[in-house]
Coordinates of C-alpha atoms in Angstrom, one line a residue:
Chain A
X313 CA 13.6 14.8 2.7
X314 CA 11.5 16.3 0.2
X315 CA 9.3 19.1 0.9
X316 CA 6.7 17.2 1.8
X317 CA 5.4 17.7 5.7
X318 CA 6.9 15.1 7.8
X319 CA 4.7 14.0 10.9
X320 CA 5.8 14.9 14.1
X321 CA 6.1 11.3 14.7
X322 CA 8.3 10.5 11.9
X323 CA 10.6 13.9 12.5
X324 CA 11.1 12.4 16.3
X325 CA 12.3 8.8 14.9
X326 CA 14.4 10.8 12.4
X327 CA 16.0 12.6 15.5
X328 CA 16.9 10.0 17.3
X329 CA 17.8 8.4 14.5
X330 CA 20.5 11.1 14.1
X331 CA 21.1 12.0 17.8
X332 CA 22.0 7.7 18.0
X333 CA 24.6 8.4 15.2
X334 CA 26.1 11.3 16.6
X335 CA 26.8 9.8 19.9
X336 CA 28.5 6.5 18.1
X337 CA 30.7 8.9 16.4
X338 CA 31.7 10.7 19.7
X339 CA 32.2 8.0 21.8
X340 CA 34.7 6.5 18.9
X341 CA 36.4 9.3 19.2
X342 CA 36.2 9.7 22.8
X343 CA 37.7 5.9 23.4
X344 CA 40.8 6.9 20.8
X345 CA 41.6 10.2 22.2
X346 CA 41.4 8.3 25.9
X347 CA 43.6 5.5 24.4
X348 CA 46.0 8.5 23.4
X349 CA 46.1 10.3 26.6
X350 CA 46.5 7.1 28.8
X351 CA 49.4 5.9 26.4
X352 CA 50.9 8.8 26.7
X353 CA 50.8 9.2 30.4
X354 CA 51.9 5.9 31.0
X355 CA 55.0 6.9 28.8
X356 CA 55.9 9.9 30.6
X357 CA 55.2 8.6 34.1
X358 CA 57.6 5.5 33.2
X359 CA 54.3 3.1 34.2
X360 CA 55.6 1.3 30.7
X361 CA 59.1 1.7 28.9
X362 CA 58.7 4.2 26.4
X363 CA 61.6 2.8 24.2
X364 CA 59.8 -0.6 23.8
X365 CA 56.4 0.7 23.8
X366 CA 57.1 4.1 22.0
X367 CA 54.5 6.9 22.8
X368 CA 51.9 9.4 20.8
X369 CA 54.4 11.8 21.0
X370 CA 57.6 10.2 19.3
X371 CA 55.2 8.6 17.0
X372 CA 54.3 12.2 15.7
X373 CA 57.8 13.3 15.9
X374 CA 59.0 9.9 13.9
X375 CA 56.5 11.1 11.2
X376 CA 57.5 14.4 10.9
X377 CA 61.3 13.4 10.7
X378 CA 60.3 10.9 8.1
X379 CA 58.1 13.4 6.2
X380 CA 61.1 15.7 6.3
X381 CA 63.5 13.4 4.3
X382 CA 60.4 11.9 2.4
X383 CA 61.6 8.6 3.8
X384 CA 57.9 7.5 4.6
X385 CA 56.5 8.7 1.5
X386 CA 58.8 6.3 -0.3
X387 CA 58.1 3.3 2.0
X388 CA 54.5 3.9 2.0
X389 CA 54.2 4.5 -1.9
X390 CA 56.5 1.1 -2.7
X391 CA 54.1 -1.1 -0.5
X392 CA 50.7 0.9 -2.0
X393 CA 52.0 0.3 -5.4
X394 CA 52.8 -3.5 -5.0
X395 CA 49.5 -3.9 -3.6
X396 CA 47.9 -2.3 -6.2
X397 CA 49.8 -4.0 -8.9
X398 CA 49.3 -7.3 -7.4
X399 CA 45.4 -6.9 -6.9
X400 CA 45.4 -6.0 -10.6
X401 CA 47.1 -9.3 -11.4
X402 CA 44.9 -11.2 -9.0
X403 CA 41.8 -10.0 -10.9
X404 CA 42.9 -10.2 -14.5
X405 CA 44.3 -13.6 -13.5
X406 CA 41.4 -14.8 -11.8
X407 CA 38.7 -13.7 -13.9
X408 CA 40.2 -15.4 -17.3
X409 CA 40.7 -18.6 -15.3
X410 CA 37.5 -18.6 -14.0
X411 CA 35.6 -18.6 -17.7
X412 CA 38.4 -20.7 -18.7
X413 CA 37.3 -23.4 -16.4
X414 CA 33.5 -22.1 -16.9
X415 CA 34.0 -22.7 -20.7
X416 CA 35.0 -26.3 -20.4
X417 CA 34.0 -28.5 -17.4
X418 CA 36.7 -31.3 -18.1
X419 CA 39.5 -28.5 -17.5
X420 CA 37.8 -27.5 -14.0
X421 CA 37.4 -31.4 -13.1
X422 CA 41.1 -32.2 -14.3
X423 CA 42.3 -28.8 -12.2
X424 CA 39.9 -28.6 -9.1
X425 CA 41.8 -30.6 -6.5
X426 CA 45.1 -28.8 -7.3
X427 CA 43.3 -25.3 -6.6
X428 CA 42.0 -26.6 -3.6
X429 CA 45.6 -27.8 -2.6
X430 CA 47.3 -24.6 -3.7
X431 CA 44.8 -22.5 -1.7
X432 CA 45.3 -24.5 1.5
X433 CA 48.9 -23.8 1.7
X434 CA 49.8 -21.4 3.7
X435 CA 51.4 -18.9 1.0
X436 CA 54.3 -17.8 3.5
X437 CA 55.8 -20.6 3.0
X438 CA 56.0 -20.3 -0.7
X439 CA 57.9 -16.8 0.1
X440 CA 61.7 -18.2 0.2
X441 CA 61.5 -20.3 -2.8
X442 CA 60.1 -17.4 -4.6
X443 CA 63.5 -15.2 -3.5
X444 CA 65.5 -18.1 -4.9
X445 CA 63.6 -18.4 -8.3
X446 CA 62.7 -14.9 -8.5
X447 CA 65.3 -13.2 -7.1
X448 CA 65.2 -10.2 -4.5
X449 CA 63.4 -7.8 -6.5
X450 CA 59.8 -5.7 -6.5
X451 CA 58.4 -8.6 -9.1
X452 CA 59.4 -11.3 -6.3
X453 CA 57.1 -8.9 -3.8
X454 CA 54.3 -8.5 -6.5
X455 CA 54.3 -12.1 -7.2
X456 CA 54.4 -13.0 -3.1
X457 CA 51.1 -10.6 -3.0
X458 CA 49.5 -12.4 -5.7
X459 CA 50.2 -15.9 -4.5
X460 CA 48.2 -15.5 -1.3
X461 CA 44.7 -14.3 -2.8
X462 CA 45.0 -15.7 -6.6
X463 CA 43.9 -19.5 -5.7
X464 CA 40.9 -18.4 -3.6
X465 CA 39.6 -15.9 -6.0
X466 CA 39.8 -18.2 -8.8
X467 CA 37.9 -20.9 -6.7
X468 CA 35.5 -18.3 -5.8
X469 CA 35.0 -16.6 -9.1
X470 CA 34.3 -19.7 -11.0
X471 CA 32.1 -21.0 -8.0
X472 CA 29.9 -17.6 -8.8
X473 CA 29.9 -18.2 -12.6
X474 CA 28.9 -21.5 -12.0
X475 CA 26.3 -20.7 -9.6
X476 CA 24.5 -18.7 -12.7
X477 CA 20.5 -19.6 -12.4
X478 CA 20.3 -22.5 -15.2
X479 CA 16.8 -21.2 -16.3
X480 CA 18.6 -17.9 -16.9
X481 CA 20.7 -19.5 -19.3
X482 CA 17.9 -21.7 -20.9
X483 CA 16.7 -18.4 -21.8
X484 CA 19.8 -17.3 -23.9
X485 CA 19.7 -20.6 -25.8
X486 CA 16.0 -20.3 -26.5
X487 CA 16.7 -16.5 -28.1
X488 CA 19.4 -18.6 -30.1
X489 CA 22.4 -17.3 -28.0
X490 CA 25.6 -19.5 -28.0
X491 CA 27.7 -20.0 -24.8
X492 CA 29.8 -17.1 -25.4
X493 CA 26.5 -14.9 -25.7
X494 CA 25.5 -16.9 -22.1
X495 CA 28.6 -15.7 -20.3
X496 CA 28.3 -12.1 -21.6
X497 CA 24.7 -11.6 -21.2
X498 CA 23.8 -13.8 -18.0
X499 CA 27.0 -15.2 -16.4
X500 CA 29.2 -11.7 -15.6
X501 CA 26.5 -9.5 -15.1
X502 CA 24.6 -11.6 -12.1
X503 CA 28.0 -12.4 -10.8
X504 CA 29.0 -8.9 -9.9
X505 CA 28.0 -8.9 -6.8
X506 CA 30.1 -11.6 -6.1
X507 CA 32.9 -10.5 -7.8
X508 CA 32.7 -7.0 -5.8
X509 CA 32.9 -9.3 -2.0
X510 CA 36.1 -11.1 -3.6
X511 CA 37.3 -7.8 -4.3
X512 CA 37.1 -6.9 -0.8
X513 CA 38.6 -10.3 0.2
X514 CA 41.2 -9.8 -2.4
X515 CA 43.0 -6.4 -1.5
X516 CA 43.5 -7.5 2.3
X517 CA 45.2 -10.7 1.0
X518 CA 47.7 -8.7 -1.2
X519 CA 48.7 -6.4 1.5
X520 CA 49.0 -9.4 3.5
X521 CA 51.7 -11.1 0.8
X522 CA 53.6 -8.2 -0.1
X523 CA 54.2 -7.3 3.6
X524 CA 55.6 -11.0 3.8
X525 CA 57.0 -10.6 0.4
X526 CA 59.2 -7.2 2.0
X527 CA 59.9 -8.9 5.0
X528 CA 62.3 -11.3 3.3
X529 CA 63.0 -9.5 0.2
X530 CA 63.1 -5.6 0.2
X531 CA 65.1 -2.8 0.7
X532 CA 62.5 -0.2 0.8
X533 CA 58.4 -0.7 1.6
X534 CA 56.7 -0.8 5.0
X535 CA 57.3 -4.0 5.5
X536 CA 61.1 -3.4 5.2
X537 CA 60.9 -0.8 7.7
X538 CA 59.2 -3.3 9.9
X539 CA 61.7 -5.7 10.0
X540 CA 64.6 -3.1 10.2
X541 CA 63.2 -1.1 13.2
X542 CA 63.3 -4.1 14.8
X543 CA 66.2 -5.3 13.9
X544 CA 67.9 -2.3 15.6
X545 CA 65.1 -1.8 17.6
X546 CA 63.9 1.6 16.7
X547 CA 60.4 1.1 17.8
X548 CA 59.5 4.1 17.2
X549 CA 59.6 3.3 13.3
X550 CA 58.1 -0.1 13.9
X551 CA 54.8 1.2 15.1
X552 CA 54.6 4.3 12.7
X553 CA 55.0 1.4 10.0
X554 CA 52.1 -0.3 11.9
X555 CA 49.8 2.3 11.8
X556 CA 50.6 3.7 8.2
X557 CA 49.7 0.3 7.7
X558 CA 46.6 0.5 9.1
X559 CA 45.5 3.7 7.4
X560 CA 46.2 1.8 3.9
X561 CA 44.4 -0.9 4.6
X562 CA 41.4 1.2 5.7
X563 CA 41.6 3.3 2.8
X564 CA 41.5 0.4 0.4
X565 CA 38.8 -0.9 1.8
X566 CA 37.0 2.3 1.8
X567 CA 38.0 2.8 -1.9
X568 CA 36.7 -0.7 -2.8
X569 CA 33.3 0.1 -1.3
X570 CA 33.5 3.4 -2.9
X571 CA 33.5 1.4 -6.4
X572 CA 31.0 -0.7 -5.1
X573 CA 28.2 1.8 -4.3
X574 CA 29.1 3.5 -7.9
X575 CA 28.6 -0.3 -9.2
X576 CA 25.3 -0.7 -7.8
X577 CA 23.4 2.3 -8.2
X578 CA 24.4 2.4 -12.0
X579 CA 23.7 -0.7 -12.7
X580 CA 20.3 -0.9 -10.2
X581 CA 21.7 -4.4 -8.0
Chain B
X185 CA -3.5 -27.2 -46.2
X186 CA 0.0 -29.0 -44.7
X187 CA 0.0 -28.4 -40.7
X188 CA 2.2 -25.9 -39.3
X189 CA 4.4 -28.6 -37.1
X190 CA 4.6 -32.2 -37.5
X191 CA 5.4 -34.7 -34.5
X192 CA 6.0 -38.1 -35.4
X193 CA 6.6 -41.1 -33.3
X194 CA 8.8 -39.5 -31.0
X195 CA 10.2 -41.1 -27.8
X196 CA 12.3 -39.4 -25.7
X197 CA 14.2 -41.4 -22.2
X198 CA 16.8 -39.2 -19.9
X199 CA 20.3 -41.3 -19.2
X200 CA 21.6 -41.0 -15.7
X201 CA 24.2 -43.7 -13.9
X202 CA 21.5 -45.3 -11.8
X203 CA 19.6 -46.1 -15.4
X204 CA 17.3 -44.6 -18.3
X205 CA 14.3 -43.2 -17.3
X206 CA 12.1 -42.9 -20.5
X207 CA 9.8 -39.7 -20.3
X208 CA 7.8 -39.9 -23.8
X209 CA 6.7 -42.5 -25.7
X210 CA 5.4 -42.7 -29.3
X211 CA 4.0 -38.8 -29.8
X212 CA 2.2 -38.2 -33.0
X213 CA 0.5 -35.0 -33.4
X214 CA 0.0 -31.8 -35.6
X215 CA -0.3 -28.3 -34.9
X216 CA -1.6 -26.4 -38.1
X217 CA -1.0 -22.7 -38.5
X218 CA -3.0 -19.9 -36.4
X219 CA -3.9 -23.0 -33.9
X220 CA -3.9 -22.5 -30.3
X221 CA -2.7 -25.6 -29.1
X222 CA -2.6 -26.7 -25.2
X223 CA -1.0 -29.7 -23.8
X224 CA -1.8 -30.9 -20.3
X225 CA -0.9 -33.9 -18.0
X226 CA -0.1 -34.8 -14.8
X227 CA 2.8 -33.4 -13.5
X228 CA 6.3 -34.7 -13.9
X229 CA 5.0 -36.6 -17.1
X230 CA 7.3 -34.9 -19.7
X231 CA 5.6 -31.7 -20.9
X232 CA 8.3 -29.9 -20.7
X233 CA 11.0 -31.5 -21.9
X234 CA 8.6 -32.1 -25.2
X235 CA 9.0 -28.1 -25.3
X236 CA 12.3 -28.4 -24.5
X237 CA 12.7 -31.1 -27.7
X238 CA 10.3 -28.8 -30.2
X239 CA 12.6 -25.9 -29.6
X240 CA 15.2 -27.6 -30.8
X241 CA 17.5 -27.3 -26.7
X242 CA 17.7 -31.0 -26.5
X243 CA 17.9 -33.1 -29.8
X244 CA 15.4 -35.9 -31.0
X245 CA 16.3 -39.0 -30.7
X246 CA 13.6 -40.9 -32.0
X247 CA 10.8 -40.0 -34.4
X248 CA 10.6 -37.1 -36.4
X249 CA 9.7 -33.1 -36.0
X250 CA 9.4 -30.6 -39.1
X251 CA 8.5 -27.3 -38.9
X252 CA 7.1 -26.4 -42.1
X253 CA 7.9 -29.4 -43.5
X254 CA 11.8 -29.6 -43.0
X255 CA 13.0 -31.2 -40.1
X256 CA 14.4 -29.4 -36.8
X257 CA 17.7 -29.1 -36.8
X258 CA 19.4 -27.7 -33.8
X259 CA 17.9 -23.9 -32.8
X260 CA 15.1 -22.5 -34.7
X261 CA 14.9 -18.9 -34.5
X262 CA 11.4 -19.8 -36.3
X263 CA 10.2 -21.4 -32.7
X264 CA 9.6 -18.7 -29.8
X265 CA 10.0 -20.3 -26.2
X266 CA 8.3 -18.4 -23.4
X267 CA 9.8 -19.7 -19.6
X268 CA 7.7 -20.2 -16.9
X269 CA 9.6 -17.0 -15.1
X270 CA 9.9 -13.8 -16.6
X271 CA 13.5 -13.7 -16.4
X272 CA 13.8 -9.9 -17.3
X273 CA 17.3 -9.2 -16.1
X274 CA 17.4 -6.2 -13.9
X275 CA 20.9 -5.0 -15.0
X276 CA 18.9 -3.9 -18.1
X277 CA 16.2 -1.7 -18.7
X278 CA 12.8 -2.9 -19.7
X279 CA 13.5 -1.7 -23.5
X280 CA 17.4 -3.6 -23.5
X281 CA 15.4 -6.4 -21.8
X282 CA 13.1 -6.7 -25.1
X283 CA 15.3 -6.8 -27.5
X284 CA 17.5 -8.9 -25.5
X285 CA 16.9 -12.0 -28.8
X286 CA 17.5 -9.4 -31.5
X287 CA 20.9 -8.1 -29.9
X288 CA 21.7 -11.7 -29.3
X289 CA 20.9 -12.7 -32.9
X290 CA 22.5 -8.9 -34.1
X291 CA 18.9 -8.2 -35.9
X292 CA 18.4 -5.1 -34.4
X293 CA 17.6 -3.9 -37.9
X294 CA 14.7 -0.3 -38.3
X295 CA 12.2 -2.4 -39.0
X296 CA 13.2 -4.8 -36.2
X297 CA 13.2 -2.4 -33.4
X298 CA 10.0 -0.6 -34.8
X299 CA 8.2 -3.2 -34.5
X300 CA 9.2 -4.1 -30.7
X301 CA 8.5 -0.4 -30.3
X302 CA 4.9 -0.8 -32.0
X303 CA 4.8 -3.5 -29.5
X304 CA 5.6 -1.7 -26.3
X305 CA 2.8 1.0 -27.2
X306 CA 0.0 -1.5 -28.3
X307 CA 0.4 -3.4 -24.9
X308 CA 1.0 -0.3 -22.7
X309 CA 4.6 -0.4 -21.6
X310 CA 6.4 2.0 -24.2
X311 CA 6.0 4.3 -20.7
X312 CA 8.3 2.4 -19.1
X313 CA 10.6 1.7 -21.4
X314 CA 13.6 3.2 -19.8
X315 CA 12.2 1.7 -16.3
X316 CA 13.9 -1.2 -14.3
X317 CA 11.8 -4.6 -14.2
X318 CA 11.6 -4.1 -10.5
X319 CA 9.5 -1.0 -11.2
X320 CA 6.8 -3.2 -13.2
X321 CA 3.6 -5.4 -12.1
X322 CA 3.8 -9.0 -12.4
X323 CA 1.6 -8.6 -15.2
X324 CA 3.4 -5.9 -17.4
X325 CA 6.6 -8.1 -16.5
X326 CA 4.7 -11.2 -18.1
X327 CA 3.9 -8.6 -21.3
X328 CA 7.4 -7.6 -21.2
X329 CA 8.9 -11.5 -21.8
X330 CA 6.1 -12.1 -24.4
X331 CA 7.1 -8.7 -26.7
X332 CA 10.9 -10.4 -26.1
X333 CA 10.0 -13.4 -27.5
X334 CA 7.6 -12.3 -30.3
X335 CA 10.3 -9.1 -31.2
X336 CA 12.4 -12.4 -33.1
X337 CA 9.1 -13.0 -35.0
X338 CA 8.6 -16.2 -34.5
X339 CA 6.0 -18.5 -36.7
X340 CA 5.8 -20.9 -33.3
X341 CA 5.3 -19.7 -29.9
X342 CA 6.0 -22.4 -27.1
X343 CA 4.8 -21.2 -23.7
X344 CA 5.5 -23.3 -21.1
X345 CA 3.1 -22.6 -18.0
X346 CA 4.2 -19.0 -18.4
X347 CA 1.2 -17.7 -15.9
X348 CA 2.4 -20.4 -12.9
X349 CA 4.4 -18.2 -10.9
X350 CA 1.7 -15.2 -11.1
X351 CA -1.1 -15.0 -8.1
X352 CA -4.4 -15.7 -8.9
X353 CA -5.8 -12.9 -9.9
X354 CA -3.3 -11.2 -11.7
X355 CA -2.9 -14.5 -13.7
X356 CA -6.3 -14.7 -15.1
X357 CA -5.5 -10.9 -16.5
X358 CA -2.6 -11.6 -17.9
X359 CA -4.2 -15.1 -19.5
X360 CA -6.1 -12.8 -21.2
X361 CA -4.0 -10.1 -22.1
X362 CA -1.6 -13.0 -23.6
X363 CA -3.9 -14.4 -25.4
X364 CA -5.2 -11.5 -27.0
X365 CA -1.9 -10.7 -28.2
X366 CA -1.1 -14.0 -29.6
X367 CA -4.5 -13.5 -31.4
X368 CA -3.8 -10.2 -32.5
X369 CA 0.0 -11.0 -33.8
X370 CA -1.2 -14.2 -35.5
X371 CA 0.7 -16.4 -34.0
X372 CA 0.6 -20.3 -33.7
X373 CA 0.8 -21.2 -30.2
X374 CA 1.4 -24.2 -28.3
X375 CA 0.8 -23.8 -24.7
X376 CA 1.9 -26.7 -21.4
X377 CA 0.2 -26.4 -18.5
X378 CA -1.0 -28.7 -15.4
X379 CA -4.0 -25.9 -14.8
X380 CA -7.5 -27.3 -16.6
X381 CA -9.5 -24.3 -16.4
X382 CA -6.4 -22.1 -17.9
X383 CA -6.4 -25.0 -20.8
X384 CA -10.2 -24.9 -21.5
X385 CA -10.4 -21.0 -21.2
X386 CA -7.4 -20.8 -24.0
X387 CA -7.4 -23.6 -26.7
X388 CA -8.4 -24.6 -30.1
X389 CA -7.4 -28.0 -29.1
X390 CA -6.1 -30.2 -26.7
X391 CA -3.7 -33.0 -26.1
X392 CA -4.4 -34.9 -22.9
X393 CA -0.7 -36.3 -21.7
X394 CA -0.5 -39.4 -19.6
X395 CA 1.6 -40.2 -16.6
X396 CA 5.5 -40.4 -17.3
X397 CA 6.2 -41.9 -19.5
X398 CA 3.8 -39.5 -21.4
X399 CA 1.8 -41.4 -24.0
X400 CA -1.4 -39.3 -26.3
X401 CA -4.8 -40.0 -24.5
X402 CA -6.5 -37.9 -26.2
X403 CA -6.8 -35.2 -28.5
X404 CA -9.7 -33.0 -27.6
X405 CA -11.3 -30.2 -30.0
X406 CA -12.7 -27.3 -28.4
X407 CA -15.4 -25.7 -29.4
X408 CA -17.1 -22.7 -28.1
X409 CA -21.0 -21.3 -30.0
X410 CA -18.8 -18.1 -29.8
X411 CA -15.6 -18.5 -31.5
X412 CA -14.4 -14.5 -30.5
X413 CA -14.5 -15.2 -27.0
X414 CA -11.6 -14.0 -24.6
X415 CA -10.8 -16.7 -22.4
X416 CA -12.4 -14.8 -19.3
X417 CA -15.5 -15.0 -21.1
X418 CA -15.5 -18.8 -21.7
X419 CA -14.6 -19.2 -18.4
X420 CA -18.5 -18.0 -17.7
X421 CA -19.9 -20.1 -20.7
X422 CA -21.9 -22.9 -20.3
X423 CA -19.6 -25.6 -22.2
X424 CA -16.8 -24.4 -20.2
X425 CA -17.7 -27.1 -17.0
X426 CA -18.3 -29.6 -19.6
X427 CA -14.5 -29.5 -21.2
X428 CA -13.4 -29.4 -17.5
X429 CA -15.1 -32.7 -16.5
X430 CA -14.1 -34.2 -19.4
X431 CA -10.6 -33.8 -19.1
X432 CA -10.7 -34.3 -15.4
X433 CA -12.2 -37.8 -16.0
X434 CA -9.7 -38.6 -18.7
X435 CA -6.9 -37.8 -16.5
X436 CA -8.4 -39.5 -13.4
X437 CA -8.8 -42.3 -15.2
X438 CA -5.5 -42.7 -16.0
X439 CA -3.5 -46.6 -15.0
X440 CA -6.6 -48.3 -14.8

């Protein structure tokens, strides 16, 4: 790292570490590449039915076609927008609710069984009801996305708040602070690592909820594309949509990991 | 001269669904201005309860506590409380930690800030004011915690076994440091401990409590030939072991 001289053993250790790292990266890529080749060859030689299983070249062609008429960007953009909006709303609602529950033990005692029931309910069962209540529109899909994540998020955030070290809370009281100061100075700052893991879970759940919503009540978005493609038997479209979903899920998770890294560095956690 | 703190006929009990547990029974004592008052007793006898009452964290049920002749009501800004662990927040710099009390009470005035900076300089922490607490040694952390308490300029300091989380060697040094700082800032202090040698090495007077529910067994004045001795020097003085034995005997005849 520094211009300090490193011992030969340390150098050997670092070299071995780098070698292992490169090997893993290479084998990962190789496995993926072999999979694509096998898929393409099997389709070309009619080992599998390309009409049902598609093939890498067909998918690439589909992406190019859809790129040309911009439909791919529209579907991806809509899904991304709905996911992010429901994610932000889940975050706000669960933060505010957790704060209220933390302030009032009585309120939390009253609400606890309801939260547990709503959290264990399979949320996809709610989607048809939401369509009837709210209509088949973007709002419904965003609510569907939120419904999957929000109850669990409230419970986890409230638990994180309540797990704050009692002695640290006592410290704030000895310094003359009230409950609001306890929240500001101890409870929120010490819950940040838990909040970040809650974010990581929620971004995935919101995506699940949005796709469920799009299955039932959309004219655009990747969920709609999947349902549409399966109904008209265009499996190239369906698999393309799945691949884009993989990329979105990975990208969102990475974004939160970057955020986590940034927060840990600036706050010295 | 009237004492700084007067405790008279204080009783306290804890209530749970399974019953009532008496913690303190009929405590009466007073602490003079500038005194170093130490409370010892078997563990679980209600020492921490007593400190919580004195600091106003829990309300007095029975009896009265007066500070400078006025009864305690709620939190007292004139009383500083130092807990067992330093509880410095890792998400704040050392400086932001020591001004936490001033920040909470919105008292970050130029004079107060200057007082804090002077203390950081005097007690060897100024160079670390922008560091994180994890970069400090155990002794430095304890000093930072003491400065955080002193920043609010309390007239009475409560210390709840503030050295118990430290290893033995650090403990002796920090004990010396804290004692010197308290004497230099001319503060009245009440220290709670179960370590008898710590009690003898720091105290002007020692209050010995019985097992729960705590009653006063004895208040023992401590005099060394040289009044300016530090805790470390006291440990080497000939009177040290006599006082130690006396308290030891007092605690062990408990309940007989």
